[in-house]
Tab-separated table of C-alpha atoms and ligand atoms in Angstrom:
chain	number	residue	atom	x	y	z
A	1	MET	CA	-0.336	0.176	-0.069
A	2	SER	CA	3.079	2.431	0.396
A	3	ASP	CA	3.225	4.275	-3.297
A	4	LEU	CA	-0.586	4.497	-2.931
A	5	ALA	CA	-0.649	6.913	0.209
A	6	PHE	CA	2.081	8.688	0.885
A	7	GLN	CA	3.052	12.469	2.844
A	8	ARG	CA	3.329	15.415	0.931
A	9	CYS	CA	4.531	18.768	1.427
A	10	ILE	CA	1.443	20.959	1.322
A	11	HIS	CA	3.115	23.894	-0.233
A	12	PRO	CA	2.437	23.265	-4.272
A	13	HIS	CA	5.838	24.943	-5.428
A	14	CYS	CA	8.218	22.318	-3.404
A	15	GLY	CA	5.876	19.527	-3.406
A	16	THR	CA	8.455	16.919	-1.603
A	17	THR	CA	7.072	13.465	-0.791
A	18	VAL	CA	7.803	12.007	2.162
A	19	ASP	CA	7.333	8.337	2.778
A	20	LEU	CA	4.313	7.048	4.713
A	21	ALA	CA	5.971	5.902	7.145
A	22	ASP	CA	8.180	8.838	8.243
A	23	THR	CA	7.141	10.513	11.939
A	24	SER	CA	8.588	13.808	11.618
A	25	PHE	CA	5.752	15.577	9.996
A	26	HIS	CA	7.502	18.158	9.147
A	27	CYS	CA	8.855	18.691	4.813
A	28	PRO	CA	12.362	18.291	4.696
A	29	LYS	CA	13.412	20.609	2.266
A	30	CYS	CA	11.149	23.658	2.978
A	31	GLY	CA	10.106	23.086	6.860
A	32	GLY	CA	6.334	22.819	6.192
A	33	LEU	CA	3.427	20.882	6.917
A	34	LEU	CA	2.624	17.496	5.468
A	35	ASP	CA	-0.355	16.396	3.945
A	36	VAL	CA	-1.615	12.648	3.504
A	37	ALA	CA	-1.743	12.432	-0.121
A	38	TYR	CA	-2.896	9.249	-2.091
A	39	ASP	CA	-2.375	7.936	-5.868
A	40	TRP	CA	-6.114	7.890	-6.319
A	41	ASN	CA	-5.535	6.760	-9.917
A	42	ARG	CA	-4.737	3.269	-8.875
A	43	LEU	CA	-7.499	3.270	-5.704
A	44	PRO	CA	-10.950	1.844	-5.795
A	45	VAL	CA	-12.894	5.412	-5.545
A	46	PRO	CA	-16.422	4.989	-4.972
A	47	THR	CA	-18.463	6.462	-8.115
A	48	SER	CA	-20.965	8.087	-5.329
A	49	LEU	CA	-21.879	9.109	-2.010
A	50	LYS	CA	-24.122	6.361	-1.905
A	51	HIS	CA	-22.004	3.627	-2.378
A	52	PHE	CA	-21.278	4.622	2.152
A	53	GLU	CA	-25.023	3.552	2.372
A	54	ALA	CA	-24.081	-0.088	2.004
A	55	LYS	CA	-22.174	0.002	5.014
A	56	TRP	CA	-25.013	-0.048	6.909
A	57	SER	CA	-25.934	-3.358	6.831
A	58	ASN	CA	-22.641	-4.413	7.528
A	59	ARG	CA	-22.655	-3.087	11.377
A	60	THR	CA	-21.448	-6.336	12.954
A	61	HIS	CA	-17.787	-5.740	11.345
A	62	PRO	CA	-16.052	-3.053	13.508
A	63	LEU	CA	-14.406	-0.926	10.587
A	64	ASP	CA	-18.029	-0.515	9.023
A	65	PHE	CA	-19.578	0.099	12.817
A	66	SER	CA	-17.172	3.364	13.456
A	67	GLY	CA	-18.011	6.549	11.988
A	68	VAL	CA	-14.648	6.954	10.947
A	69	TRP	CA	-13.591	3.899	9.335
A	70	ARG	CA	-16.775	3.430	7.246
A	71	PHE	CA	-15.426	6.275	5.033
A	72	ARG	CA	-11.857	4.686	4.938
A	73	GLU	CA	-11.755	4.352	0.817
A	74	LEU	CA	-11.611	8.194	1.384
A	75	PHE	CA	-8.497	8.047	3.558
A	76	PRO	CA	-6.717	4.576	2.454
A	77	PHE	CA	-3.422	4.684	4.157
A	78	ALA	CA	-3.708	1.351	6.558
A	79	PRO	CA	-4.552	-1.708	6.304
A	80	ASP	CA	-7.604	-2.979	7.526
A	81	GLU	CA	-5.506	-5.290	10.176
A	82	LYS	CA	-3.794	-2.429	11.644
A	83	ILE	CA	-6.798	-0.417	12.214
A	84	MET	CA	-7.431	0.589	15.961
A	85	THR	CA	-11.158	1.417	16.197
A	86	ILE	CA	-13.458	1.991	19.594
A	87	GLY	CA	-16.289	2.651	17.798
A	88	GLU	CA	-15.503	6.367	17.289
A	89	GLY	CA	-17.845	8.791	15.225
A	90	GLN	CA	-21.488	7.545	16.111
A	91	THR	CA	-22.673	11.192	16.312
A	92	LEU	CA	-25.745	13.031	15.703
A	93	CYS	CA	-26.559	15.857	12.921
A	94	GLN	CA	-29.885	17.607	14.766
A	95	ARG	CA	-31.746	19.438	13.158
A	96	ALA	CA	-32.121	22.378	15.578
A	97	ASP	CA	-35.014	25.121	15.073
A	98	SER	CA	-34.595	27.025	18.373
A	99	VAL	CA	-31.503	27.678	18.127
A	100	ALA	CA	-32.016	28.713	14.309
A	101	ALA	CA	-33.999	31.779	15.594
A	102	TYR	CA	-31.863	32.461	18.089
A	103	CYS	CA	-29.383	32.807	15.352
A	104	GLY	CA	-32.372	35.018	13.146
A	105	MET	CA	-32.095	31.869	10.511
A	106	LYS	CA	-35.329	30.452	9.278
A	107	PRO	CA	-36.901	27.001	10.588
A	108	GLY	CA	-35.353	23.936	8.714
A	109	THR	CA	-32.126	25.604	7.597
A	110	THR	CA	-30.108	25.094	10.964
A	111	TYR	CA	-28.160	21.539	11.709
A	112	LEU	CA	-26.141	20.697	15.026
A	113	GLN	CA	-23.592	18.321	14.372
A	114	TYR	CA	-23.079	17.176	17.906
A	115	GLU	CA	-19.610	15.529	18.327
A	116	GLY	CA	-19.979	15.200	22.414
A	117	MET	CA	-21.209	11.680	21.622
A	118	ASN	CA	-17.591	9.891	20.578
A	119	PRO	CA	-16.508	7.717	23.108
A	120	SER	CA	-14.289	10.456	24.960
A	121	GLY	CA	-16.823	12.945	24.989
A	122	SER	CA	-15.090	14.980	21.867
A	123	PHE	CA	-14.593	15.048	18.489
A	124	LYS	CA	-11.107	14.598	18.969
A	125	ASP	CA	-12.053	10.681	18.119
A	126	ASN	CA	-12.271	11.389	14.901
A	127	GLY	CA	-8.390	11.757	14.482
A	128	MET	CA	-6.902	9.932	17.177
A	129	THR	CA	-8.379	6.655	15.970
A	130	ALA	CA	-6.428	7.707	12.555
A	131	ALA	CA	-3.299	8.700	14.596
A	132	PHE	CA	-2.887	5.919	16.746
A	133	THR	CA	-3.633	3.487	13.680
A	134	HIS	CA	-0.210	4.924	11.889
A	135	ALA	CA	1.130	4.999	15.114
A	136	GLN	CA	0.738	1.065	15.390
A	137	MET	CA	1.486	0.732	11.390
A	138	VAL	CA	5.139	2.181	12.633
A	139	GLY	CA	5.053	0.235	15.697
A	140	ALA	CA	5.449	2.825	18.510
A	141	ARG	CA	5.278	2.235	22.364
A	142	ARG	CA	4.950	5.454	23.405
A	143	ALA	CA	2.324	8.568	22.154
A	144	ALA	CA	2.246	12.045	23.498
A	145	CYS	CA	0.593	15.261	23.015
A	146	ALA	CA	0.453	18.441	24.726
A	147	SER	CA	-3.226	19.330	25.079
A	148	THR	CA	-5.866	21.707	26.388
A	149	GLY	CA	-7.698	18.311	27.499
A	150	ASN	CA	-9.419	16.970	24.591
A	151	THR	CA	-6.781	15.297	22.782
A	152	SER	CA	-4.659	14.093	25.980
A	153	ALA	CA	-8.532	12.773	27.033
A	154	SER	CA	-8.848	11.025	23.233
A	155	LEU	CA	-5.034	9.721	23.597
A	156	ALA	CA	-5.688	8.143	27.255
A	157	ILE	CA	-8.250	6.290	26.253
A	158	TYR	CA	-7.049	4.857	23.029
A	159	CYS	CA	-3.858	3.662	24.685
A	160	ALA	CA	-6.119	2.064	27.790
A	161	ALA	CA	-8.648	0.398	25.400
A	162	SER	CA	-5.949	-1.085	23.328
A	163	GLN	CA	-3.428	-2.004	25.519
A	164	LEU	CA	-0.443	-1.206	23.026
A	165	MET	CA	0.864	2.153	23.509
A	166	ARG	CA	1.916	4.189	26.770
A	167	ALA	CA	0.079	8.001	26.632
A	168	VAL	CA	2.336	11.110	27.732
A	169	ILE	CA	0.216	14.196	28.025
A	170	PHE	CA	1.723	17.560	28.444
A	171	ILE	CA	-0.980	19.945	29.801
A	172	GLY	CA	-0.238	23.471	30.824
A	173	SER	CA	-0.343	24.205	34.498
A	174	GLY	CA	-3.814	25.196	36.057
A	175	LYS	CA	-5.584	25.639	32.520
A	176	ILE	CA	-7.422	21.778	32.248
A	177	SER	CA	-10.916	21.326	32.971
A	178	TYR	CA	-11.533	18.987	35.885
A	179	GLY	CA	-13.613	16.902	33.436
A	180	LYS	CA	-10.659	16.316	30.829
A	181	LEU	CA	-8.265	16.026	33.754
A	182	SER	CA	-10.275	13.217	34.985
A	183	GLN	CA	-10.698	11.298	32.003
A	184	ALA	CA	-6.307	11.393	31.389
A	185	LEU	CA	-5.958	10.479	35.137
A	186	GLU	CA	-8.240	7.708	35.252
A	187	HIS	CA	-7.108	6.115	31.722
A	188	GLY	CA	-3.715	6.111	33.211
A	189	ALA	CA	-1.881	8.450	30.983
A	190	LEU	CA	1.445	9.943	32.264
A	191	THR	CA	0.614	13.221	32.484
A	192	VAL	CA	3.034	15.821	32.685
A	193	GLN	CA	2.183	19.656	34.083
A	194	ILE	CA	4.270	22.289	32.722
A	195	ALA	CA	4.809	25.962	34.085
A	196	GLY	CA	3.360	27.541	30.953
A	197	ASP	CA	0.224	27.598	28.755
A	198	PHE	CA	-0.833	25.864	26.079
A	199	ASP	CA	1.515	27.308	23.738
A	200	ASP	CA	4.530	26.259	25.562
A	201	ALA	CA	3.506	22.814	26.162
A	202	LEU	CA	3.088	22.389	22.479
A	203	ARG	CA	6.925	23.729	21.950
A	204	ARG	CA	7.994	21.110	24.310
A	205	VAL	CA	6.512	18.178	24.161
A	206	GLN	CA	7.366	18.215	20.332
A	207	GLU	CA	11.156	18.674	21.702
A	208	VAL	CA	10.983	15.718	23.667
A	209	SER	CA	9.197	13.325	21.201
A	210	ARG	CA	11.923	14.092	18.929
A	211	GLN	CA	14.650	13.541	21.465
A	212	LEU	CA	13.032	10.429	22.965
A	213	GLY	CA	11.656	8.894	19.687
A	214	ILE	CA	7.848	9.492	21.086
A	215	TYR	CA	5.431	9.075	18.700
A	216	LEU	CA	3.281	12.473	18.469
A	217	VAL	CA	-0.561	13.438	18.228
A	218	ASN	CA	-0.988	16.853	18.191
A	219	SER	CA	-2.907	18.169	15.454
A	220	ILE	CA	0.499	18.737	13.286
A	221	ASN	CA	-0.109	14.989	12.935
A	222	PRO	CA	-1.168	15.011	9.019
A	223	PHE	CA	-2.991	11.544	10.250
A	224	ARG	CA	-5.550	12.833	12.410
A	225	LEU	CA	-6.491	15.482	9.979
A	226	GLU	CA	-7.316	12.456	7.495
A	227	GLY	CA	-9.670	11.058	10.558
A	228	GLN	CA	-11.327	14.023	11.017
A	229	LYS	CA	-12.193	14.842	7.328
A	230	SER	CA	-15.393	11.972	8.132
A	231	VAL	CA	-17.110	14.533	10.689
A	232	MET	CA	-18.015	16.305	7.185
A	233	LEU	CA	-18.521	13.065	5.759
A	234	ARG	CA	-21.205	12.325	8.744
A	235	VAL	CA	-22.700	15.570	7.652
A	236	LEU	CA	-22.848	14.898	4.439
A	237	GLU	CA	-24.776	11.547	5.406
A	238	ALA	CA	-27.241	13.178	7.779
A	239	LEU	CA	-28.245	15.609	5.185
A	240	ARG	CA	-28.567	13.079	2.378
A	241	TRP	CA	-25.762	13.520	0.503
A	242	GLU	CA	-26.955	17.180	0.067
A	243	VAL	CA	-24.123	20.036	0.408
A	244	PRO	CA	-25.077	22.405	2.773
A	245	ASP	CA	-24.320	26.249	2.089
A	246	TRP	CA	-22.203	26.675	5.211
A	247	ILE	CA	-20.088	24.838	7.748
A	248	VAL	CA	-19.612	27.109	10.986
A	249	VAL	CA	-17.027	25.166	13.365
A	250	PRO	CA	-14.782	27.016	16.394
A	251	GLY	CA	-10.867	27.326	15.391
A	252	GLY	CA	-8.453	26.640	17.898
A	253	ASN	CA	-5.493	25.026	16.370
A	254	LEU	CA	-7.240	25.016	13.018
A	255	GLY	CA	-7.016	21.141	12.805
A	256	ASN	CA	-11.008	20.708	12.052
A	257	SER	CA	-11.592	24.025	9.624
A	258	SER	CA	-7.966	22.539	7.641
A	259	ALA	CA	-9.648	18.520	7.757
A	260	PHE	CA	-12.749	19.691	6.642
A	261	GLY	CA	-11.187	21.746	4.017
A	262	LYS	CA	-9.202	18.771	2.664
A	263	ALA	CA	-12.357	16.595	2.612
A	264	PHE	CA	-14.156	18.798	0.440
A	265	ILE	CA	-11.430	19.499	-2.031
A	266	GLU	CA	-10.882	15.738	-2.193
A	267	LEU	CA	-14.577	15.176	-2.812
A	268	THR	CA	-14.770	17.458	-5.646
A	269	GLU	CA	-11.538	16.760	-7.131
A	270	LEU	CA	-12.971	13.129	-6.917
A	271	GLY	CA	-16.342	14.172	-8.905
A	272	LEU	CA	-17.828	13.619	-5.785
A	273	ILE	CA	-20.002	16.510	-4.796
A	274	ALA	CA	-20.427	19.217	-7.325
A	275	LYS	CA	-18.926	21.836	-4.923
A	276	PRO	CA	-17.777	22.466	-1.094
A	277	PRO	CA	-19.668	24.278	1.418
A	278	ARG	CA	-18.784	27.788	2.503
A	279	ILE	CA	-16.602	27.671	6.004
A	280	ALA	CA	-16.879	29.896	8.395
A	281	VAL	CA	-14.116	29.663	11.262
A	282	ILE	CA	-15.139	31.193	14.392
A	283	ASN	CA	-12.287	32.584	17.069
A	284	ALA	CA	-12.557	33.645	20.941
A	285	ALA	CA	-12.046	37.371	20.919
A	286	GLY	CA	-9.281	36.556	23.473
A	287	ALA	CA	-7.515	33.704	20.830
A	288	ASP	CA	-7.776	35.682	17.712
A	289	THR	CA	-4.881	35.164	15.678
A	290	PHE	CA	-6.743	33.367	12.662
A	291	TYR	CA	-9.090	36.215	12.535
A	292	GLN	CA	-6.471	39.285	12.808
A	293	LEU	CA	-4.223	37.520	10.182
A	294	TYR	CA	-7.219	36.762	8.043
A	295	GLU	CA	-9.849	39.116	7.892
A	296	ARG	CA	-7.800	42.239	9.677
A	297	ASN	CA	-4.355	41.466	7.789
A	298	GLY	CA	-5.890	40.058	4.242
A	299	VAL	CA	-3.178	37.341	4.997
A	300	ARG	CA	-4.053	34.827	2.148
A	301	TRP	CA	-2.981	31.279	1.002
A	302	ASN	CA	-2.458	32.614	-2.160
A	303	GLY	CA	-1.212	29.305	-4.192
A	304	GLY	CA	0.570	28.325	-1.576
A	305	GLN	CA	3.081	31.066	-0.864
A	306	PRO	CA	1.066	33.223	1.908
A	307	ASP	CA	2.767	36.004	3.150
A	308	ASP	CA	4.997	34.606	5.583
A	309	ARG	CA	6.362	38.403	6.689
A	310	LYS	CA	2.686	39.597	7.831
A	311	ILE	CA	2.424	36.280	10.122
A	312	GLY	CA	6.059	36.824	11.067
A	313	VAL	CA	5.115	40.569	11.917
A	314	TYR	CA	1.865	39.348	13.725
A	315	MET	CA	3.910	36.575	15.683
A	316	LYS	CA	6.438	38.690	17.049
A	317	TYR	CA	3.969	41.088	18.113
A	318	LEU	CA	2.642	38.508	20.290
A	319	ASP	CA	5.734	37.755	21.423
A	320	ASP	CA	6.956	41.214	22.375
A	321	ALA	CA	3.827	42.137	23.810
A	322	ASP	CA	3.798	39.046	25.883
A	323	LYS	CA	-0.113	38.722	24.439
A	324	ARG	CA	-1.318	35.345	26.236
A	325	ALA	CA	-4.692	33.821	24.550
A	326	ASP	CA	-7.273	34.208	27.357
A	327	THR	CA	-10.764	32.870	26.626
A	328	LEU	CA	-13.316	30.782	28.685
A	329	ALA	CA	-13.399	28.408	26.108
A	330	SER	CA	-10.050	26.491	26.999
A	331	ALA	CA	-9.790	24.620	24.150
A	332	ILE	CA	-9.603	27.246	21.406
A	333	GLU	CA	-7.450	29.471	24.035
A	334	ILE	CA	-4.285	29.076	21.474
A	335	ASN	CA	-2.414	31.952	19.830
A	336	ARG	CA	-0.057	30.227	17.605
A	337	PRO	CA	-2.285	27.801	15.731
A	338	VAL	CA	-0.235	25.055	14.213
A	339	ASN	CA	-2.474	24.525	11.000
A	340	LEU	CA	-3.032	28.319	9.984
A	341	PRO	CA	-1.207	27.127	6.765
A	342	LYS	CA	-3.153	23.994	5.816
A	343	ALA	CA	-6.686	26.206	7.208
A	344	LEU	CA	-5.762	29.155	4.821
A	345	ARG	CA	-5.657	26.781	1.921
A	346	ALA	CA	-8.981	25.357	3.061
A	347	LEU	CA	-10.509	28.731	3.615
A	348	GLU	CA	-9.624	29.940	-0.249
A	349	ARG	CA	-10.927	26.439	-1.558
A	350	CYS	CA	-14.341	26.761	0.406
A	351	GLY	CA	-14.543	30.750	-0.015
A	352	GLY	CA	-14.388	30.978	4.075
A	353	VAL	CA	-14.750	33.933	6.628
A	354	VAL	CA	-13.559	34.112	9.821
A	355	ARG	CA	-15.210	35.789	12.498
A	356	GLU	CA	-14.384	35.968	16.674
A	357	VAL	CA	-16.673	36.082	19.346
A	358	THR	CA	-16.570	37.419	22.898
A	359	ASP	CA	-16.685	34.578	25.790
A	360	ALA	CA	-20.225	36.106	26.878
A	361	GLU	CA	-21.408	35.555	23.515
A	362	MET	CA	-20.668	32.122	23.283
A	363	LEU	CA	-21.784	31.475	26.850
A	364	ASP	CA	-25.410	32.727	25.944
A	365	ALA	CA	-24.957	30.447	23.000
A	366	LYS	CA	-23.672	27.513	24.705
A	367	ALA	CA	-27.564	28.170	27.352
A	368	LYS	CA	-29.326	28.493	23.485
A	369	ILE	CA	-28.105	25.136	22.724
A	370	GLY	CA	-28.498	23.565	25.986
A	371	ALA	CA	-32.161	24.746	26.403
A	372	GLY	CA	-32.721	23.457	22.589
A	373	GLY	CA	-31.599	19.602	24.120
A	374	LEU	CA	-27.871	19.165	22.930
A	375	GLY	CA	-25.125	20.109	25.585
A	376	CYS	CA	-21.878	21.228	24.597
A	377	GLU	CA	-18.607	23.068	26.498
A	378	PRO	CA	-17.787	26.984	25.504
A	379	ALA	CA	-15.504	26.015	22.884
A	380	SER	CA	-17.954	24.349	20.822
A	381	ALA	CA	-20.644	27.650	21.089
A	382	ALA	CA	-18.340	29.768	19.646
A	383	SER	CA	-19.629	28.443	16.068
A	384	VAL	CA	-23.594	28.906	17.221
A	385	ALA	CA	-22.371	32.298	18.454
A	386	GLY	CA	-20.694	32.869	15.262
A	387	LEU	CA	-23.543	31.874	12.454
A	388	GLN	CA	-25.744	34.518	14.988
A	389	LYS	CA	-23.100	37.303	13.973
A	390	LEU	CA	-22.787	36.506	10.423
A	391	VAL	CA	-26.538	36.000	9.935
A	392	ARG	CA	-26.278	39.849	11.527
A	393	GLU	CA	-23.826	40.879	9.268
A	394	GLY	CA	-25.808	39.580	6.193
A	395	VAL	CA	-22.968	37.112	5.253
A	396	ILE	CA	-25.349	34.213	5.923
A	397	ASP	CA	-29.059	34.396	4.402
A	398	PRO	CA	-31.372	33.217	6.609
A	399	GLY	CA	-32.771	31.086	4.012
A	400	GLU	CA	-29.164	29.497	3.575
A	401	ARG	CA	-28.635	25.672	5.082
A	402	ALA	CA	-25.777	25.779	7.802
A	403	VAL	CA	-24.320	23.170	9.998
A	404	CYS	CA	-22.683	24.113	13.147
A	405	ILE	CA	-20.376	21.742	15.149
A	406	LEU	CA	-20.793	21.021	18.154
A	407	THR	CA	-17.485	19.876	18.936
A	408	ALA	CA	-17.330	18.508	22.700
A	409	HIS	CA	-19.774	17.131	25.227
A	410	LEU	CA	-21.345	19.900	28.191
A	411	LEU	CA	-19.850	17.763	31.092
A	412	LYS	CA	-15.979	18.119	29.828
A	413	ASP	CA	-16.373	21.901	31.402
A	414	PRO	CA	-19.050	22.057	33.731
A	415	THR	CA	-17.516	25.262	36.043
A	416	ALA	CA	-18.474	27.740	33.229
A	417	THR	CA	-21.913	26.469	32.947
A	418	VAL	CA	-22.558	26.581	36.424
A	419	ALA	CA	-21.499	30.124	37.298
A	420	TYR	CA	-23.457	30.851	34.308
A	421	HIS	CA	-26.756	29.696	35.759
A	422	SER	CA	-26.075	30.595	39.363
A	423	SER	CA	-28.044	32.758	41.552
A	424	ASP	CA	-24.895	33.637	43.818
A	425	PRO	CA	-23.156	36.962	42.573
A	426	LYS	CA	-19.686	35.641	43.982
A	427	THR	CA	-20.085	32.171	41.983
A	428	PHE	CA	-21.041	34.444	38.806
A	429	ASP	CA	-17.834	36.439	39.402
A	430	ASP	CA	-15.362	34.140	40.275
A	431	VAL	CA	-15.320	32.283	37.203
A	432	LEU	CA	-17.130	34.963	34.737
A	433	GLY	CA	-17.139	38.223	36.166
A	434	LYS	CA	-13.555	38.559	36.149
A	435	ARG	CA	-13.383	37.173	32.797
A	436	GLY	CA	-15.080	40.210	31.483
A	437	VAL	CA	-18.368	38.581	31.337
A	438	ARG	CA	-21.334	41.072	33.004
A	439	ARG	CA	-24.479	39.114	32.107
A	440	ALA	CA	-26.261	35.840	31.947
A	441	ASN	CA	-29.006	36.424	29.217
A	442	PHE	CA	-30.490	33.125	29.686
A	443	ALA	CA	-29.334	31.862	32.825
A	444	ASN	CA	-32.099	29.095	34.296
A	445	ARG	CA	-31.201	30.030	38.040
A	446	ALA	CA	-31.939	27.054	41.024
A	447	VAL	CA	-34.708	28.355	43.342
A	448	GLN	CA	-34.251	28.578	46.749
A	449	VAL	CA	-36.655	27.458	49.339
A	450	PRO	CA	-36.891	26.434	52.784
A	451	ASN	CA	-36.936	22.956	53.926
A	452	ASP	CA	-40.813	22.859	54.207
A	453	LEU	CA	-43.368	21.322	52.107
A	454	THR	CA	-45.959	23.820	51.929
A	455	ALA	CA	-43.124	26.632	50.363
A	456	ILE	CA	-41.411	23.685	48.201
A	457	VAL	CA	-45.253	22.880	46.598
A	458	GLN	CA	-45.510	26.406	46.275
A	459	ALA	CA	-42.673	27.417	44.788
A	460	ILE	CA	-42.901	24.720	42.021
A	461	GLU	CA	-46.858	25.942	41.345
A	462	LEU	CA	-45.336	29.095	40.842
A	463	TYR	CA	-42.319	28.552	38.494
A	464	ALA	CA	-43.218	25.208	36.800
B	501	PLP	C1	-9.373	20.933	20.068
B	501	PLP	C2	-11.266	21.827	19.925
B	501	PLP	C3	-11.128	22.708	19.549
B	501	PLP	C4	-10.355	23.138	18.691
B	501	PLP	O1	-10.775	22.386	17.260
B	501	PLP	P1	-9.165	22.756	16.012
B	501	PLP	O2	-9.250	22.221	15.091
B	501	PLP	O3	-7.851	23.046	17.145
B	501	PLP	O4	-9.097	23.968	15.744
B	501	PLP	C5	-12.243	23.045	19.484
B	501	PLP	N1	-13.607	22.962	20.601
B	501	PLP	C6	-13.214	21.772	21.171
B	501	PLP	C7	-13.994	21.058	22.345
B	501	PLP	C8	-11.882	21.208	21.204
B	501	PLP	O5	-11.757	19.869	21.977
B	502	ZN	ZN1	8.368	21.712	1.569
């Protein structure tokens, strides 16, 4: 299979190819990022996406059951016997009319792709099953990542479930939510807490992995993005293979944006869809490097030669001002997105836009998503807050069809949620007030009653 799938520099003017088994994940010639690439002419490619419906009747086969691997013909880098699946990708794409109304969209237009249903509770499992499979193919014994929490939770689960590898996790100090930290600890990962933030941890894990020969599963790993393509395939599947007008996705390290773009570029080139949807990437206002570069500085993919000078100037400004990412949405609290060039490419091919939303906007959107029956963590709600903003601006038309990605489960990070709904001003202030959130517009406050039957009955009759 080796010459049918390989790695290739993403910059067309370089185009250096690298063996499938290489684990450095950098172009040896120009230092750029790598894609997993395929010789599609020599591979059996389905002629229609309907082809994948045949897998539904074969659900006793673990690879056809997986919401990732049932699409493996569209990322054919691994022999079946090397694939490590734990049944990831059993997700929902739910029509959400109450969220549509909140965003100013027409009924029937707005869908939520709920990735919180994955085994570890976030979309990260889509990518981890693919990276873990590649790690298996190259005989790795240890795998490492730096993480704001969900990548480490996912890696820990794959290592524990397979007993094939030891997980080594780097976290910034004091930044990780208990929901996520508890997963890393419970599932037996070696957890290394660094005195620094996520960007520091990411730099260190790359050095340490190189020195110790540990397999790296951060989103710089191009195999993760292959698995994450399946999120879009499931969206198309849920929409009966109709391409929506918009995909709206939170942006942190920009792995999703990059993977979704790659999926649509390939589907278009393979003739499986007529044209890609547009992609809207939503940053947190406190971690808005991509927004600043794309919308404010006009940085573009530019045929594979983005303006490195402009990017360098901005990064130097972040360094010089010691500007740290700062948002309650810890999963996207990232100022140096590793997949920046790939995301630029995705937005060029998919008519992309980038917006930023405040923590307060995210939390209000999150409460509306929750009131509609799906629970997500703060970062996930950036997608819905972003959709609302883009409708207000007139960029997205209320009649267009939009799919917002909910990247992880509510229970990942309950602290912000409890503070948002709290009737105690101190609880609110300790978590949200000090981050600049003034009001919880959709708080569902607990009702305080004396321990007295009559009073309890009265309260329930009054409020419910
Ligand atoms: C990792 C993560 C993100 C950021 O995704 P990228 O692909 O890095 O942009 C967003 N939301 C949640 C819940 C995450 O875990
Ligand atoms: Zn190169």
